[in-house]
């Protein structure tokens, strides 16, 4: 199993580290445009192999896509991150060109690759990859909901004063400060609805904290987060590589599902060896449907800025 990660920055390197530590891939190629950078990150990570007990071979490349040939899965984390005070949408001007070029180069050398898009604004970048490449729709996956759901569970565990592993929950919708739709009605603590423990006001606070999860970290760090994003991407890579048939909210191209068309946005999907093997159309109530509709209008507005 060969995994390529383009963009050896904070998120790309974190993802490479988690993939290696989970020890399911034979090879990880890190590629970056910055001279020597991916090679340096790869060497540093390889020097953790005996410490962390993995056998995955990690190599680096400065923009030489021939090194990525035959990749089964490729992750796109190339592009600029936001700074405090910015929205993800403001990154489109620089990141659209980078993502389009990177996706085209990857497919040239690995025509059967499954792509995971991470660069922001992620839903729009995922849509761009659909428009710019001829890959089938099951092979283009946007990562946002897995991370947002992890943050939702963290915030729920804080409110419930319990370990995060007690909590289950999911965030669908656009990966933006206003577009996320945390499904509080369906969240549980060991199968008991969290609504049994938390007031409506407290749950609203959990939702609002979840939606600005990325912005909160960006303010603290001066740039956007990387540990949870890297871990979330590695979960998607593992589900595909190991044909796990796991359910994650991912940005997928919708053709009528959830009443939406011609858009990539976060919905529950089953991930296995064929990428997105199924979109799971869960039943939403009227309030959730309205939030999803509003979220899709935001994503479509950003898509309208694309030159496709
Ligand atoms: N979808 C998500 O949930 C999520 C989470 C975190 C970050 N992100 C996004 O991921 C992207 C990367 O974030 P980061 O913190 O790793 O940034 P970073 O600046 O640390 O790393 C980005 C890397 O991309 C490289 N790069 C730029 N242009 C390139 C090109 N044409 N080819 C190859 N490499 C190129 C840069 O040299 C840099 O090393 C940002 O757009 C950020 O907003 C998304
Ligand atoms: O917040 C960001 O800009 C990065 C990423 O989308 C995140 O949610 O951490």
Short mmCIF file of C-alpha atoms and ligand atoms in Angstrom, two decimals:
data_model
loop_
_atom_site.label_atom_id
_atom_site.label_comp_id
_atom_site.label_asym_id
_atom_site.label_seq_id
_atom_site.Cartn_x
_atom_site.Cartn_y
_atom_site.Cartn_z
CA UNK A 1 0.00 0.00 0.00
CA UNK A 2 1.61 3.23 -1.21
CA UNK A 3 0.40 6.52 0.22
CA UNK A 4 1.54 9.91 -1.08
CA UNK A 5 1.11 13.13 0.86
CA UNK A 6 1.63 16.36 -1.08
CA UNK A 7 2.50 19.24 1.22
CA UNK A 8 5.03 18.23 3.88
CA UNK A 9 4.03 21.08 6.18
CA UNK A 10 2.36 20.83 9.56
CA UNK A 11 -0.69 18.74 8.56
CA UNK A 12 1.08 16.63 5.92
CA UNK A 13 3.88 15.63 8.29
CA UNK A 14 1.44 14.95 11.14
CA UNK A 15 -0.59 12.73 8.82
CA UNK A 16 2.56 10.89 7.68
CA UNK A 17 3.52 10.30 11.31
CA UNK A 18 0.09 8.87 12.27
CA UNK A 19 -0.05 6.69 9.14
CA UNK A 20 3.42 5.31 9.93
CA UNK A 21 2.68 4.71 13.61
CA UNK A 22 -0.49 2.78 12.68
CA UNK A 23 1.81 0.56 10.60
CA UNK A 24 -0.60 -0.46 7.80
CA UNK A 25 1.14 1.16 4.79
CA UNK A 26 4.31 -0.21 3.23
CA UNK A 27 5.35 3.16 1.86
CA UNK A 28 4.63 6.84 2.43
CA UNK A 29 5.98 9.45 -0.01
CA UNK A 30 6.04 13.05 1.17
CA UNK A 31 6.30 15.63 -1.60
CA UNK A 32 6.73 19.38 -1.24
CA UNK A 33 7.67 22.25 -3.54
CA UNK A 34 10.15 23.67 -0.98
CA UNK A 35 13.66 22.38 -1.80
CA UNK A 36 14.75 19.59 0.57
CA UNK A 37 11.83 20.10 2.94
CA UNK A 38 10.00 16.81 2.31
CA UNK A 39 13.28 14.90 2.33
CA UNK A 40 14.11 16.44 5.71
CA UNK A 41 10.71 15.64 7.20
CA UNK A 42 10.89 12.08 5.85
CA UNK A 43 14.34 11.51 7.33
CA UNK A 44 13.30 12.94 10.70
CA UNK A 45 10.21 10.71 10.74
CA UNK A 46 12.23 7.62 9.69
CA UNK A 47 14.49 8.21 12.68
CA UNK A 48 11.41 7.61 14.87
CA UNK A 49 10.82 4.14 13.32
CA UNK A 50 12.79 2.20 15.94
CA UNK A 51 11.44 4.43 18.71
CA UNK A 52 7.82 4.09 17.67
CA UNK A 53 8.06 0.56 16.30
CA UNK A 54 6.89 0.90 12.69
CA UNK A 55 8.10 -0.56 9.40
CA UNK A 56 6.52 1.92 6.98
CA UNK A 57 9.17 3.35 4.66
CA UNK A 58 8.89 7.15 4.46
CA UNK A 59 10.68 9.00 1.65
CA UNK A 60 10.69 12.64 0.60
CA UNK A 61 10.73 14.36 -2.77
CA UNK A 62 11.10 17.94 -3.94
CA UNK A 63 8.33 18.23 -6.53
CA UNK A 64 9.33 15.03 -8.41
CA UNK A 65 6.01 13.32 -9.09
CA UNK A 66 7.67 10.27 -10.65
CA UNK A 67 8.43 9.26 -7.03
CA UNK A 68 4.67 9.14 -6.37
CA UNK A 69 3.94 6.74 -9.27
CA UNK A 70 1.63 3.86 -8.42
CA UNK A 71 0.17 5.48 -5.30
CA UNK A 72 -3.03 3.85 -4.04
CA UNK A 73 -4.05 6.85 -1.96
CA UNK A 74 -2.86 10.47 -2.13
CA UNK A 75 -3.53 13.23 0.35
CA UNK A 76 -3.45 16.90 -0.71
CA UNK A 77 -2.32 19.14 2.14
CA UNK A 78 -0.42 21.62 -0.03
CA UNK A 79 -1.35 25.28 0.18
CA UNK A 80 -1.43 28.08 2.70
CA UNK A 81 -3.10 27.88 6.11
CA UNK A 82 -5.09 30.77 7.57
CA UNK A 83 -3.80 33.28 10.11
CA UNK A 84 -5.79 34.56 13.11
CA UNK A 85 -8.79 36.64 12.03
CA UNK A 86 -9.05 35.03 8.58
CA UNK A 87 -11.71 32.67 7.28
CA UNK A 88 -10.87 29.50 5.37
CA UNK A 89 -12.67 30.95 2.34
CA UNK A 90 -10.06 33.72 2.06
CA UNK A 91 -7.46 31.09 1.09
CA UNK A 92 -9.18 30.24 -2.20
CA UNK A 93 -7.18 32.71 -4.34
CA UNK A 94 -3.86 30.95 -3.64
CA UNK A 95 -4.96 27.41 -2.85
CA UNK A 96 -7.20 26.76 -5.87
CA UNK A 97 -4.26 26.98 -8.31
CA UNK A 98 -2.06 24.79 -6.08
CA UNK A 99 -4.73 22.10 -5.54
CA UNK A 100 -5.62 21.91 -9.25
CA UNK A 101 -1.96 21.55 -10.30
CA UNK A 102 -1.17 19.00 -7.59
CA UNK A 103 -4.23 16.83 -8.36
CA UNK A 104 -3.40 16.83 -12.08
CA UNK A 105 0.22 15.83 -11.43
CA UNK A 106 -0.79 13.07 -9.02
CA UNK A 107 -3.26 11.49 -11.47
CA UNK A 108 -0.70 11.64 -14.30
CA UNK A 109 1.54 9.28 -12.32
CA UNK A 110 -1.17 7.28 -10.48
CA UNK A 111 -4.29 7.07 -12.68
CA UNK A 112 -6.10 4.77 -10.22
CA UNK A 113 -5.37 6.84 -7.12
CA UNK A 114 -7.97 7.75 -4.49
CA UNK A 115 -7.54 11.40 -3.49
CA UNK A 116 -8.18 12.90 -0.06
CA UNK A 117 -8.44 16.68 -0.20
CA UNK A 118 -7.47 18.62 2.93
CA UNK A 119 -6.40 22.08 1.71
CA UNK A 120 -8.87 24.87 2.48
CA UNK A 121 -11.49 25.96 1.73
CA UNK A 122 -11.84 22.18 1.70
CA UNK A 123 -15.38 21.61 0.33
CA UNK A 124 -14.68 23.96 -2.56
CA UNK A 125 -11.23 22.43 -3.18
CA UNK A 126 -12.88 18.98 -3.30
CA UNK A 127 -15.42 20.29 -5.82
CA UNK A 128 -12.57 21.80 -7.84
CA UNK A 129 -10.79 18.43 -7.98
CA UNK A 130 -14.00 16.86 -9.34
CA UNK A 131 -14.25 19.54 -12.02
CA UNK A 132 -10.55 19.50 -12.92
CA UNK A 133 -9.95 15.74 -13.11
CA UNK A 134 -11.73 12.81 -14.68
CA UNK A 135 -11.60 10.68 -11.52
CA UNK A 136 -14.81 8.84 -10.60
CA UNK A 137 -16.72 10.49 -7.74
CA UNK A 138 -16.06 7.71 -5.25
CA UNK A 139 -12.31 8.41 -5.52
CA UNK A 140 -12.41 12.05 -4.43
CA UNK A 141 -12.93 12.58 -0.71
CA UNK A 142 -12.79 15.80 1.27
CA UNK A 143 -11.60 15.62 4.90
CA UNK A 144 -13.33 17.98 7.34
CA UNK A 145 -16.18 16.21 9.10
CA UNK A 146 -13.94 13.60 10.75
CA UNK A 147 -11.99 16.42 12.38
CA UNK A 148 -15.06 18.49 13.23
CA UNK A 149 -16.70 15.42 14.80
CA UNK A 150 -13.60 14.77 16.93
CA UNK A 151 -13.79 18.36 18.15
CA UNK A 152 -17.53 17.98 18.79
CA UNK A 153 -16.89 14.89 20.93
CA UNK A 154 -14.14 16.76 22.80
CA UNK A 155 -16.53 19.64 23.56
CA UNK A 156 -19.30 17.21 24.56
CA UNK A 157 -16.95 15.36 26.92
CA UNK A 158 -16.00 18.69 28.47
CA UNK A 159 -19.69 19.54 29.05
CA UNK A 160 -20.49 16.03 30.32
CA UNK A 161 -17.32 15.91 32.46
CA UNK A 162 -16.55 12.46 31.07
CA UNK A 163 -13.77 10.88 28.98
CA UNK A 164 -14.06 11.60 25.21
CA UNK A 165 -14.16 7.84 24.57
CA UNK A 166 -17.58 7.74 26.30
CA UNK A 167 -19.03 10.03 23.63
CA UNK A 168 -20.27 9.48 20.09
CA UNK A 169 -21.43 12.16 17.69
CA UNK A 170 -21.12 13.54 14.21
CA UNK A 171 -20.82 16.89 12.42
CA UNK A 172 -22.09 17.21 8.86
CA UNK A 173 -22.33 20.21 6.51
CA UNK A 174 -19.64 22.55 5.24
CA UNK A 175 -16.21 22.72 6.88
CA UNK A 176 -16.48 26.42 7.75
CA UNK A 177 -16.91 28.62 10.84
CA UNK A 178 -20.63 29.03 10.16
CA UNK A 179 -21.52 26.03 7.99
CA UNK A 180 -20.93 23.05 10.30
CA UNK A 181 -24.01 21.17 11.46
CA UNK A 182 -23.24 19.34 14.75
CA UNK A 183 -25.94 16.69 15.19
CA UNK A 184 -26.58 17.22 18.91
CA UNK A 185 -29.94 15.39 18.73
CA UNK A 186 -28.15 12.15 17.72
CA UNK A 187 -25.06 12.45 19.98
CA UNK A 188 -24.81 9.90 22.78
CA UNK A 189 -22.89 9.00 25.93
CA UNK A 190 -22.69 5.20 25.96
CA UNK A 191 -25.92 4.95 23.94
CA UNK A 192 -27.80 7.45 26.12
CA UNK A 193 -28.75 10.64 24.20
CA UNK A 194 -26.68 13.58 25.48
CA UNK A 195 -29.94 15.54 25.60
CA UNK A 196 -30.70 13.49 28.74
CA UNK A 197 -27.73 15.10 30.53
CA UNK A 198 -27.27 18.57 29.03
CA UNK A 199 -29.62 21.55 28.78
CA UNK A 200 -30.49 23.05 25.40
CA UNK A 201 -28.38 26.12 26.25
CA UNK A 202 -25.33 23.99 27.12
CA UNK A 203 -25.76 21.98 23.91
CA UNK A 204 -25.99 25.18 21.88
CA UNK A 205 -22.72 26.29 23.48
CA UNK A 206 -21.12 22.95 22.55
CA UNK A 207 -22.29 23.44 18.94
CA UNK A 208 -20.97 26.99 18.73
CA UNK A 209 -17.58 25.99 20.24
CA UNK A 210 -17.38 23.12 17.75
CA UNK A 211 -18.10 25.32 14.75
CA UNK A 212 -15.29 27.74 15.61
CA UNK A 213 -12.93 24.91 16.64
CA UNK A 214 -10.44 25.69 13.87
CA UNK A 215 -10.59 29.46 14.41
CA UNK A 216 -10.06 29.04 18.18
CA UNK A 217 -6.88 27.04 17.61
CA UNK A 218 -5.68 29.42 14.88
CA UNK A 219 -5.95 32.31 17.35
CA UNK A 220 -3.97 30.36 19.97
CA UNK A 221 -1.32 28.99 17.62
CA UNK A 222 -0.91 31.84 15.11
CA UNK A 223 -1.55 29.32 12.33
CA UNK A 224 -4.08 26.52 11.97
CA UNK A 225 -3.99 23.21 13.83
CA UNK A 226 -2.21 20.02 12.73
CA UNK A 227 -2.32 17.18 15.30
CA UNK A 228 -6.06 16.47 15.13
CA UNK A 229 -6.20 17.22 11.38
CA UNK A 230 -3.32 14.79 10.75
CA UNK A 231 -4.93 12.12 12.93
CA UNK A 232 -8.29 12.60 11.19
CA UNK A 233 -6.75 12.22 7.73
CA UNK A 234 -4.83 9.12 8.83
CA UNK A 235 -8.15 7.57 9.94
CA UNK A 236 -9.59 8.06 6.45
CA UNK A 237 -6.43 6.68 4.82
CA UNK A 238 -6.54 3.60 7.06
CA UNK A 239 -10.25 2.97 6.39
CA UNK A 240 -9.57 2.92 2.64
CA UNK A 241 -6.24 1.07 2.79
CA UNK A 242 -7.61 -1.63 5.11
CA UNK A 243 -11.08 -1.79 3.48
CA UNK A 244 -12.64 -1.11 6.88
CA UNK A 245 -16.13 0.00 5.67
CA UNK A 246 -16.07 2.63 8.43
CA UNK A 247 -18.52 5.53 8.51
CA UNK A 248 -17.12 9.07 8.56
CA UNK A 249 -18.66 12.38 7.61
CA UNK A 250 -16.70 13.39 4.48
CA UNK A 251 -17.11 15.95 1.75
CA UNK A 252 -18.64 14.00 -1.14
CA UNK A 253 -20.11 15.00 -4.49
CA UNK A 254 -23.89 14.96 -4.06
CA UNK A 255 -26.30 14.16 -6.88
CA UNK A 256 -29.64 14.49 -5.17
CA UNK A 257 -28.70 13.02 -1.78
CA UNK A 258 -29.97 15.19 1.10
CA UNK A 259 -31.86 17.18 -1.56
CA UNK A 260 -28.58 18.69 -2.81
CA UNK A 261 -26.96 18.68 -6.24
CA UNK A 262 -23.64 19.66 -7.83
CA UNK A 263 -21.90 20.32 -4.53
CA UNK A 264 -19.28 18.70 -2.29
CA UNK A 265 -20.27 18.95 1.36
CA UNK A 266 -19.94 16.88 4.53
CA UNK A 267 -22.29 13.89 4.75
CA UNK A 268 -21.91 10.44 6.34
CA UNK A 269 -20.19 8.00 3.97
CA UNK A 270 -18.84 4.46 4.14
CA UNK A 271 -15.13 4.30 3.37
CA UNK A 272 -13.53 1.13 2.04
CA UNK A 273 -11.14 -0.03 -0.68
CA UNK A 274 -13.23 1.73 -3.36
CA UNK A 275 -13.12 5.05 -1.52
CA UNK A 276 -16.63 6.38 -0.91
CA UNK A 277 -18.59 3.13 -1.18
CA UNK A 278 -21.89 4.60 -0.05
CA UNK A 279 -23.43 7.89 1.00
CA UNK A 280 -25.56 7.24 4.08
CA UNK A 281 -28.76 9.28 3.87
CA UNK A 282 -29.67 9.63 7.52
CA UNK A 283 -33.07 11.09 8.38
CA UNK A 284 -32.75 14.75 9.39
CA UNK A 285 -35.47 16.72 11.14
CA UNK A 286 -36.72 20.04 9.74
CA UNK A 287 -34.30 22.17 11.77
CA UNK A 288 -31.32 20.05 10.69
CA UNK A 289 -32.48 20.13 7.06
CA UNK A 290 -32.70 23.93 7.20
CA UNK A 291 -29.18 24.17 8.65
CA UNK A 292 -27.87 21.84 5.92
CA UNK A 293 -29.58 23.97 3.26
CA UNK A 294 -28.06 27.16 4.66
CA UNK A 295 -24.64 25.49 4.87
CA UNK A 296 -24.87 24.36 1.23
CA UNK A 297 -25.69 27.91 0.13
CA UNK A 298 -22.46 29.10 1.80
CA UNK A 299 -20.38 26.41 0.07
CA UNK A 300 -22.02 27.18 -3.30
CA UNK A 301 -21.20 30.86 -2.88
CA UNK A 302 -17.52 29.96 -2.42
CA UNK A 303 -17.67 27.51 -5.35
CA UNK A 304 -18.89 30.45 -7.44
CA UNK A 305 -15.47 32.07 -6.98
CA UNK A 306 -13.79 29.18 -8.83
CA UNK A 307 -12.67 29.55 -12.40
CA UNK A 308 -14.15 26.21 -13.61
N1 LIG B 1 -9.62 20.14 5.94
C1 LIG B 1 -9.17 20.30 7.17
O1 LIG B 1 -9.79 19.85 8.14
C2 LIG B 1 -7.87 21.01 7.41
C3 LIG B 1 -7.23 20.94 8.66
C4 LIG B 1 -6.03 21.62 8.84
C5 LIG B 1 -5.46 22.33 7.78
N2 LIG B 1 -6.10 22.39 6.60
C6 LIG B 1 -5.54 23.08 5.45
O2 LIG B 1 -4.41 22.31 4.99
C7 LIG B 1 -3.50 23.19 4.31
C8 LIG B 1 -2.09 22.96 4.86
O3 LIG B 1 -2.00 23.39 6.20
P1 LIG B 1 -0.61 23.31 6.99
O4 LIG B 1 -0.85 23.82 8.35
O5 LIG B 1 0.01 21.98 6.79
O6 LIG B 1 0.25 24.41 6.16
P2 LIG B 1 1.86 24.45 6.02
O7 LIG B 1 2.17 25.81 5.52
O8 LIG B 1 2.49 23.98 7.26
O9 LIG B 1 2.16 23.37 4.89
C9 LIG B 1 1.76 23.53 3.57
C10 LIG B 1 2.86 22.98 2.68
O10 LIG B 1 2.41 23.01 1.32
C11 LIG B 1 3.57 23.22 0.53
N3 LIG B 1 3.19 23.62 -0.82
C12 LIG B 1 2.70 24.82 -1.24
N4 LIG B 1 2.50 24.78 -2.57
C13 LIG B 1 2.82 23.56 -3.00
C14 LIG B 1 2.80 22.91 -4.27
N5 LIG B 1 2.39 23.54 -5.39
N6 LIG B 1 3.22 21.64 -4.34
C15 LIG B 1 3.66 20.97 -3.23
N7 LIG B 1 3.69 21.54 -2.01
C16 LIG B 1 3.28 22.82 -1.89
C17 LIG B 1 4.35 24.28 1.29
O11 LIG B 1 5.71 24.35 0.87
C18 LIG B 1 4.16 23.80 2.72
O12 LIG B 1 5.23 22.99 3.15
C19 LIG B 1 -4.04 24.60 4.52
O13 LIG B 1 -4.76 25.02 3.39
C20 LIG B 1 -4.97 24.46 5.72
O14 LIG B 1 -5.98 25.44 5.75
C21 LIG B 1 -7.30 21.75 6.39
O1 LIG B 2 -9.11 26.13 10.83
C1 LIG B 2 -8.43 26.01 9.81
O2 LIG B 2 -8.22 26.95 9.03
C2 LIG B 2 -7.76 24.70 9.53
C3 LIG B 2 -8.68 23.53 9.54
O3 LIG B 2 -9.72 23.67 8.61
C4 LIG B 2 -9.18 23.21 10.91
O4 LIG B 2 -10.39 23.09 11.10
O5 LIG B 2 -8.33 23.04 11.82
#
